[in-house]
CSV table of N, CA, C and O in Angstrom, one decimal:
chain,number,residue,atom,x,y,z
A,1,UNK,N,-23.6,-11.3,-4.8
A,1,UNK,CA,-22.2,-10.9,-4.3
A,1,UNK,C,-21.7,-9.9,-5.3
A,1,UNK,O,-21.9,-9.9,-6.5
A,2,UNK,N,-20.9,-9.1,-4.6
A,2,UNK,CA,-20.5,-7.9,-5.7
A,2,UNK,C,-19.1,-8.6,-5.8
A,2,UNK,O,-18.3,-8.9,-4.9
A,3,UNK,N,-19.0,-8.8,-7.3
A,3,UNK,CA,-17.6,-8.4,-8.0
A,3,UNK,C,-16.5,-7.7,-8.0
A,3,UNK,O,-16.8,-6.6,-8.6
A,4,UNK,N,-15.4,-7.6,-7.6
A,4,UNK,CA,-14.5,-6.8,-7.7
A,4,UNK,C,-13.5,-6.9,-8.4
A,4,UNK,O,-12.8,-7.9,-8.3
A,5,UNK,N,-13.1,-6.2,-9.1
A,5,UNK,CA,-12.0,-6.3,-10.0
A,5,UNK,C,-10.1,-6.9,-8.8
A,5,UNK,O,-9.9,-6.5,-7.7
A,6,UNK,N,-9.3,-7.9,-9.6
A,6,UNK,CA,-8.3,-8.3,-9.0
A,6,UNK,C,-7.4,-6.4,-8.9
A,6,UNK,O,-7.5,-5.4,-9.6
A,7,UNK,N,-6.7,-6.7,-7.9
A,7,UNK,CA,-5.7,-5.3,-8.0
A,7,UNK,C,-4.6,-6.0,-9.1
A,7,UNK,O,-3.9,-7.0,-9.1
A,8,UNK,N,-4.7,-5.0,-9.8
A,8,UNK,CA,-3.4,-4.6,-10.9
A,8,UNK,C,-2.1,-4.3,-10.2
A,8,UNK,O,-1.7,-3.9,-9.1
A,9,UNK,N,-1.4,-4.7,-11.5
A,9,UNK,CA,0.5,-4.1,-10.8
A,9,UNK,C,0.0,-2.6,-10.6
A,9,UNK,O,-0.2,-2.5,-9.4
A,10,UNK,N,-0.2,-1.6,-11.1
A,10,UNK,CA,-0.6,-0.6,-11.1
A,10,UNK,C,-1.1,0.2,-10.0
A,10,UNK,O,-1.0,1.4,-9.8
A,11,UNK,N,-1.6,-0.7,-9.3
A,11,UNK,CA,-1.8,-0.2,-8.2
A,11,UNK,C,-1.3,-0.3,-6.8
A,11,UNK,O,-1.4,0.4,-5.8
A,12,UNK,N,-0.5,-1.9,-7.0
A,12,UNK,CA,1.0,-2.4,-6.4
A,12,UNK,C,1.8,-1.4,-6.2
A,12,UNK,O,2.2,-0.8,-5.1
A,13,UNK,N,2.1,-1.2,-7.3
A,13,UNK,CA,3.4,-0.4,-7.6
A,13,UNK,C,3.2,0.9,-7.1
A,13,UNK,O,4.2,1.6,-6.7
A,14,UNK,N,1.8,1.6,-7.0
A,14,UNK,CA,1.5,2.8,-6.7
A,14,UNK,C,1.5,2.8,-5.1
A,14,UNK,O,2.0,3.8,-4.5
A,15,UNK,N,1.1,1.7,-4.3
A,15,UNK,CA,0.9,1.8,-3.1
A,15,UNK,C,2.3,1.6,-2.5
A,15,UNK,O,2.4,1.8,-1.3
A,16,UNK,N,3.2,1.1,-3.2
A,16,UNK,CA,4.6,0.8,-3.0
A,16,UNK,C,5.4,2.0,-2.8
A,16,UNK,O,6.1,2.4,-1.8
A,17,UNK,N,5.2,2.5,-4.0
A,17,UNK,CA,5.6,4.0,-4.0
A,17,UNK,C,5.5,5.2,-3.0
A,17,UNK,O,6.3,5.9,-2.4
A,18,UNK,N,3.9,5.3,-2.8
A,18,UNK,CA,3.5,5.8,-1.7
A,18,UNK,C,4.2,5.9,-0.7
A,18,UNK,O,4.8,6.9,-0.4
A,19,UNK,N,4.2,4.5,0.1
A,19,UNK,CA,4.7,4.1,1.3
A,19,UNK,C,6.5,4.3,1.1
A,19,UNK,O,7.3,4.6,2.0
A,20,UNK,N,6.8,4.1,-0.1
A,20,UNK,CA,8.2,4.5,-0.2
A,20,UNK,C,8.9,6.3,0.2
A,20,UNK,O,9.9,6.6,0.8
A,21,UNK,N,7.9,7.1,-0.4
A,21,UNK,CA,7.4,8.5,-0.3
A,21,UNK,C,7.5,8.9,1.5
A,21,UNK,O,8.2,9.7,2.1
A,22,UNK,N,6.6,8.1,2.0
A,22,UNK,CA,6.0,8.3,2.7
A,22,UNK,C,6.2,7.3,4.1
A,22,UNK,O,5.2,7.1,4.8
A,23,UNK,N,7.3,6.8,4.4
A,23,UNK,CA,7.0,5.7,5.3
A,23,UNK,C,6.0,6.3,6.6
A,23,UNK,O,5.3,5.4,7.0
A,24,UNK,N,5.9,7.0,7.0
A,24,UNK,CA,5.2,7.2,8.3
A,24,UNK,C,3.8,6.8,7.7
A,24,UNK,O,2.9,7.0,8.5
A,25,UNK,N,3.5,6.6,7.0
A,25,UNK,CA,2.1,6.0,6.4
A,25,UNK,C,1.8,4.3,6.9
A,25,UNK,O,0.7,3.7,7.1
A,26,UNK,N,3.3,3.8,7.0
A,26,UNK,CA,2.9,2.6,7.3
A,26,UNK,C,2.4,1.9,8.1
A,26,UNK,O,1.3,1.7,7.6
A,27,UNK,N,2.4,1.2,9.2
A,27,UNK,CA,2.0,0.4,10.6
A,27,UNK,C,3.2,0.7,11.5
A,27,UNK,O,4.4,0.5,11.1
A,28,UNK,N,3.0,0.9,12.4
A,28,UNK,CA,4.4,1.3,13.5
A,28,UNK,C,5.1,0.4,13.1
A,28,UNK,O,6.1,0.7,12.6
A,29,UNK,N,4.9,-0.8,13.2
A,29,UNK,CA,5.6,-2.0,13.3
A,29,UNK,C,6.4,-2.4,11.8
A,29,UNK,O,7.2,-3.3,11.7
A,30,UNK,N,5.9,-1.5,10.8
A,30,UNK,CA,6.3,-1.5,9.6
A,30,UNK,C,7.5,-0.2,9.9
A,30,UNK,O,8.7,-0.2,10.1
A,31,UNK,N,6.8,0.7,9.8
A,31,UNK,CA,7.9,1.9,10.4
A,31,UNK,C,9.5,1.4,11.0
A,31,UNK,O,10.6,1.4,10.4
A,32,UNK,N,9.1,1.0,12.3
A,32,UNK,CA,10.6,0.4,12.7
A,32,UNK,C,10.9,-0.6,11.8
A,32,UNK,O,12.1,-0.6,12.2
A,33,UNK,N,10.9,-1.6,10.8
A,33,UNK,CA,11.1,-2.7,10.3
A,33,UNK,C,12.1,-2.0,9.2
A,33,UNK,O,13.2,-2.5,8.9
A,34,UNK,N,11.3,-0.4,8.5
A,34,UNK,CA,12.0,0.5,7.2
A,34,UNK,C,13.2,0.9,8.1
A,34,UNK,O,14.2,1.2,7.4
A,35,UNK,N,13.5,1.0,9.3
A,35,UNK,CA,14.6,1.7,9.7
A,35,UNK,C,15.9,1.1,9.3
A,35,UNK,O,17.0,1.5,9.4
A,36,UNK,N,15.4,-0.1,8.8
A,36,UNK,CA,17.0,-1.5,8.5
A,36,UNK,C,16.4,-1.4,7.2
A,36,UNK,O,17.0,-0.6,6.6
A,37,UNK,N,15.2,-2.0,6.3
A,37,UNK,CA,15.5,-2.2,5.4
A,37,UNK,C,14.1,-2.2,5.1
A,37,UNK,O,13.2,-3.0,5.6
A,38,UNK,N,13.8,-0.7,3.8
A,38,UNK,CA,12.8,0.2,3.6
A,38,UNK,C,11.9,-0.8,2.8
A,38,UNK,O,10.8,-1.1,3.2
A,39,UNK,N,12.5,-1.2,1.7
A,39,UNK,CA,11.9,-2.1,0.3
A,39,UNK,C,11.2,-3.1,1.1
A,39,UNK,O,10.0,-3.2,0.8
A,40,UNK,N,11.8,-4.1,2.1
A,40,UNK,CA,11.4,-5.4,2.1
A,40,UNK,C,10.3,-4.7,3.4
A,40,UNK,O,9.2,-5.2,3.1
A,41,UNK,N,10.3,-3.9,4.5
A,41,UNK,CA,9.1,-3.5,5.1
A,41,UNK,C,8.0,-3.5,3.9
A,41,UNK,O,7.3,-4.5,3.8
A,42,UNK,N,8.1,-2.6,3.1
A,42,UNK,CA,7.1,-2.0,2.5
A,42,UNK,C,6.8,-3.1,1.6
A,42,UNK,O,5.6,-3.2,1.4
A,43,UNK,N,7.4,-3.8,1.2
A,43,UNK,CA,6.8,-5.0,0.4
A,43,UNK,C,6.5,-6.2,0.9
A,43,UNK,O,6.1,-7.2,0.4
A,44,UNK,N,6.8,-6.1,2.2
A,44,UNK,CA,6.0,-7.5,3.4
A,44,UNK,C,4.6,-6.8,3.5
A,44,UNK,O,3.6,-7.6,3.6
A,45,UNK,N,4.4,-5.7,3.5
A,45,UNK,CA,2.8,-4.5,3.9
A,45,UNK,C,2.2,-5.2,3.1
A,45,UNK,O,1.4,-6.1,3.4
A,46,UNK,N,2.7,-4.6,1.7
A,46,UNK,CA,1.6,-4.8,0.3
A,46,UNK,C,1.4,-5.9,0.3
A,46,UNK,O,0.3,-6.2,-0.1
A,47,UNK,N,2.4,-6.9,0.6
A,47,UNK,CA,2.2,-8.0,-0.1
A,47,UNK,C,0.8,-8.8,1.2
A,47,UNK,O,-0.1,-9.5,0.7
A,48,UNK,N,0.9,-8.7,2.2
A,48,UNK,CA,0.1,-9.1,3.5
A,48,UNK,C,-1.2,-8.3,2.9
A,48,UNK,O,-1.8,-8.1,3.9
A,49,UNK,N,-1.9,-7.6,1.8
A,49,UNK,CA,-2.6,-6.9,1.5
A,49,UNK,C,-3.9,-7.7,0.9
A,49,UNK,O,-3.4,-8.2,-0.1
A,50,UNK,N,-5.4,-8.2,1.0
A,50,UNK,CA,-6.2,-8.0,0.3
A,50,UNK,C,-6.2,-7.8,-0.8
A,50,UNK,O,-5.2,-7.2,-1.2
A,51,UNK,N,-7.0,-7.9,-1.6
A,51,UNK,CA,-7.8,-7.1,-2.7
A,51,UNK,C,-8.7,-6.5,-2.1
A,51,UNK,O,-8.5,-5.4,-2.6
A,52,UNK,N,-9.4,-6.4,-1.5
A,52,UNK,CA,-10.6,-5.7,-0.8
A,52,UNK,C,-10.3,-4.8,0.4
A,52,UNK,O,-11.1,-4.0,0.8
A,53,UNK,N,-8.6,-5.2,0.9
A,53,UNK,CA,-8.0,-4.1,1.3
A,53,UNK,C,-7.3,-3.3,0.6
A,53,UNK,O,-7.3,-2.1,1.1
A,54,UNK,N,-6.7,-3.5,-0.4
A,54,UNK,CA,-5.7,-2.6,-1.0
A,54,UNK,C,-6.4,-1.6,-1.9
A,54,UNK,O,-6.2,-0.4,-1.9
A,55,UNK,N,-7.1,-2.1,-2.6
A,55,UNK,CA,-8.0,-1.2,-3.8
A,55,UNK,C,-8.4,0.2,-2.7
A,55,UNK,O,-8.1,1.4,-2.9
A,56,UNK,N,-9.1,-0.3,-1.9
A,56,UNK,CA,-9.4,1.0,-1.0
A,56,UNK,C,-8.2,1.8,-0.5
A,56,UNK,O,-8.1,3.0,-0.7
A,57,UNK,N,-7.5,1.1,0.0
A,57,UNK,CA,-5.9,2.1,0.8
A,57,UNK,C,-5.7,3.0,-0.5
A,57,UNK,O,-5.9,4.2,-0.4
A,58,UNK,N,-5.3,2.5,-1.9
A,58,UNK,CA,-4.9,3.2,-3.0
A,58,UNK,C,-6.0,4.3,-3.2
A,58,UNK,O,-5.6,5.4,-3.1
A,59,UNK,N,-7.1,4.3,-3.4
A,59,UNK,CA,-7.9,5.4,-3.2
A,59,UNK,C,-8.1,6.4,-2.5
A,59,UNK,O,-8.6,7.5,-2.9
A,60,UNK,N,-7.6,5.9,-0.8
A,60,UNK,CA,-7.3,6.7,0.0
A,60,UNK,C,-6.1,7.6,-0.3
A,60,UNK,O,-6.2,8.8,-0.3
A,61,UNK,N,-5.0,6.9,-0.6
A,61,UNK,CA,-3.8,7.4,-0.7
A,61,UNK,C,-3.8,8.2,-2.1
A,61,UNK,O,-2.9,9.0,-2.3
A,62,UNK,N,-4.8,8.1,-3.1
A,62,UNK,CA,-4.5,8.6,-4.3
A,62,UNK,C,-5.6,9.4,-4.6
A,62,UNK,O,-5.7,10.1,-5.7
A,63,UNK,N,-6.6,9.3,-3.6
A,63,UNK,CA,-8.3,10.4,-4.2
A,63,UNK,C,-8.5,9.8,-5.5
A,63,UNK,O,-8.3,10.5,-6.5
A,64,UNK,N,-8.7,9.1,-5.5
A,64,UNK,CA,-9.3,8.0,-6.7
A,64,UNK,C,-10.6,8.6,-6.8
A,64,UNK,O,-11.0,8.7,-5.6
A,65,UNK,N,-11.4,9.0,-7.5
A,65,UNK,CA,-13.0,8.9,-7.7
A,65,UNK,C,-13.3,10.3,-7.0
A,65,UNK,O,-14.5,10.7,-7.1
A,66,UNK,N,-12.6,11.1,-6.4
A,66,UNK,CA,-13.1,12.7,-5.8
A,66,UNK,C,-13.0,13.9,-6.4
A,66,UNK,O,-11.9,14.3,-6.8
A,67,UNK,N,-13.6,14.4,-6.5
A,67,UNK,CA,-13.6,15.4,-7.4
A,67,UNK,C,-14.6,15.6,-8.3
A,67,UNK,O,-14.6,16.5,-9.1
């Protein structure tokens, strides 16, 4: 089994931001939810998040490893 490291605040906080940046990044259903109240959408997302989903979204969202 491959190991994966736990997600860090660091990358919480980054994907938080993101989506704060950025709401049309989120799930439609997240989208309408930020129209009343942006923080708690976007922190019901993250927090409904994986480790094995989130590490990837943040890489997507941040080009982690390209280049």
């Amino acid at each position: 089994a491959v190991v994966r490291p736990p997600v860090t605040v660091a990358v919480v906080r980054e994907l938080f931001e993101a989506f704060d940046e950025e709401p049309r990044l989120l799930p439609s259903d997240h989208q309408a939810r930020a129209v009343l109240d942006k923080p708690r959408a976007i922190a019901d997302y993250v927090a409904g998040m994986t480790d094995r989903y989130a590490i990837p979204a943040h890489r997507r969202l941040y080009a982690v490893g390209d280049g």
